[in-house]
Amino acid sequence: MSKQTYNVCFCFRRRFKLPVSEAPPEIRSLFERYSDENGVMTATNLRSFLVEVQREERTTEEEAQDIIDGHKHLSIFHRKGLNLESFFNYLFGNNNPPLSPSLGVYQDMSLPLSHYYIYTGHNSYLTGNQLSSDCSDAPIINALQKGVRVIELDIWPNASKDNVDVLHGRTLTSPVALIKCLRSIKQYAFVASEYPVVITLEDHLTPDLQAKVAEMVTQTFGDMLFCPSSESLNEFPSPESLKRRIIISTKPPKEYLEAKEVQDKENKSRKEKPADDEAWGKEVPSLRGGTISDYKQNSGDEDDLDDKDDTDEAERSQQNAAAEYRRLIAIHAGKPKGGLNECLKVDPDKVRRLSLSELQLEKAAVTHGKEIVRFTQRNILRVYPKGSRITSTNYNPLIGWMHGAQMVAFNMQGYGRSLWLMHGMFKANGGCGYVKKPDFLLRTGPNNEVFDPKATLPVKTTLRVTIYMGEGWFQDFKHTHFDQFSPPDFYTRVGIAGVPFDTGMMKTKSIEDNWLPSWNEVFDFPLAVPELALLRVEVHEYDMSEKDDFGGQTCLPVWELRSGVRAVPLYSKKGVKYNNVKLLMRFEFI
């Protein structure tokens, strides 16, 4: 066993043994239960383990033998089966992840777009903060490569008023040419997923520049562009029917949205509350109590729903818009005059998109929760961050998802716990960027009733999570990264993000001075709505004198978790997978 030396002062050193990764007690017990008297797990034994513990009922003995054959180099004296070391290495290896890599896109993709959560970006062109960062096609490319399906572009006249730029208006952000963004979208749109990409345009153009945009879009995308045969749709088409297509969504255009510009400017002038400077970012605002109570004091940040710039846009602005531009709009957006009741009216003859800020949704959820659910059964609801999030932070996406909102728009260029939830949600359904909404959000009862987000629901199932151990930090981090004077003291936080009843976090004890922490702790999470539950896992290093250090995180959709003992890879704050850091965990539904 090798040793590691830390300098404590000029003349004093501390030496620590570097432990070797060994199977924890429960893994030893499982091996003994499923191996023969010679301490060998044969293909027959391994198949029994895979069926009974891992819940892989369809596993064949031939597949079990393939696993054994892949680990023969670790078990040269037991070529007919696995010994304890090779069994442990199989469980803790890269071929035993918590989500099935072979599952792929398995959900029904033939339903209208309104039946899916869609991976949605906000101000997708910004490289950093909302006030002074550069505008570029680079964050658009990065988002598309991660599977994001909705890209937002704010389009403005350039300095000479003869072309179109993308920038965050009335701020110090430097512009990028619209044509550059469009060409990058075309190149990278379907790298991560074949399902459609929606471009939402915030339009601040004159009719002649709208005509120029129409020409750019048409020439850039050609046959990829989806143009509806009529100006309004009775029902949205399906993701399956729109594979490898580009869709344009915007409000019916006006010459200039002066009122909007003033409102934007006012929002940007407000200072965002300083975020918690812990290494892993601010905690996700709780939904307990029914809505985002953490934001109540900020309710003045947004105007009411009947803002001047949103009144009957569909009726008042069409005559000013270039006809070529209007024909491109497949998903019409806008807020009708008359406040919340008018906004949420469902038209049986046409569908549309409604946009609400996170705070407008917060208010609406208090008084019109079921009406929002009913609206989103046919129409699309987009939720976007409040204007004072100048550092590109995000909000809790669950308040949108539990009300059926399809486009919960996030600042993808940032990082933090809220964004980790977004990453976790869209790991589901093969990472294609579309996740079918739970059936209860799409159903209408015999008396026209719909799901009530405020209702107290019974527990459907309990997720039992066992955290055995972790490894990989010694390989992926400098040896003094966590502590200058000793090995790290790791602990794990684990919990659920979901509807208010399901939400909560727990933590393990800290394991002192160990690069290979072994916790062996069990946590139970009763779930009323497992269809919307995301498993949160975070590892931190305890620091007595300073804030704890970040050691990795992941977020996983509970409805796709594989039962049994699994190797769970961890990710950086920015969502990049570590090379070696992972946890050995067990998942059981009881």
mmCIF file with all atom_site columns, C-alpha atoms in Angstrom, residues 81 163 260 320 533:
data_model
loop_
_atom_site.group_PDB
_atom_site.id
_atom_site.type_symbol
_atom_site.label_atom_id
_atom_site.label_alt_id
_atom_site.label_comp_id
_atom_site.label_asym_id
_atom_site.label_entity_id
_atom_site.label_seq_id
_atom_site.pdbx_PDB_ins_code
_atom_site.Cartn_x
_atom_site.Cartn_y
_atom_site.Cartn_z
_atom_site.occupancy
_atom_site.B_iso_or_equiv
_atom_site.pdbx_formal_charge
_atom_site.auth_seq_id
_atom_site.auth_comp_id
_atom_site.auth_asym_id
_atom_site.auth_atom_id
_atom_site.pdbx_PDB_model_num
ATOM 1 C CA . GLY A 1 81  ? -16.736 -17.328 -13.664 1.00 0.00 ? 81  GLY A CA 1
ATOM 2 C CA . ASN A 1 163 ? -28.665 44.300  -41.729 1.00 0.00 ? 163 ASN A CA 1
ATOM 3 C CA . LYS A 1 260 ? -40.639 46.117  -24.300 1.00 0.00 ? 260 LYS A CA 1
ATOM 4 C CA . ASN A 1 320 ? -46.807 46.024  -40.736 1.00 0.00 ? 320 ASN A CA 1
ATOM 5 C CA . ALA A 1 533 ? -38.893 13.161  -9.617  1.00 0.00 ? 533 ALA A CA 1
#
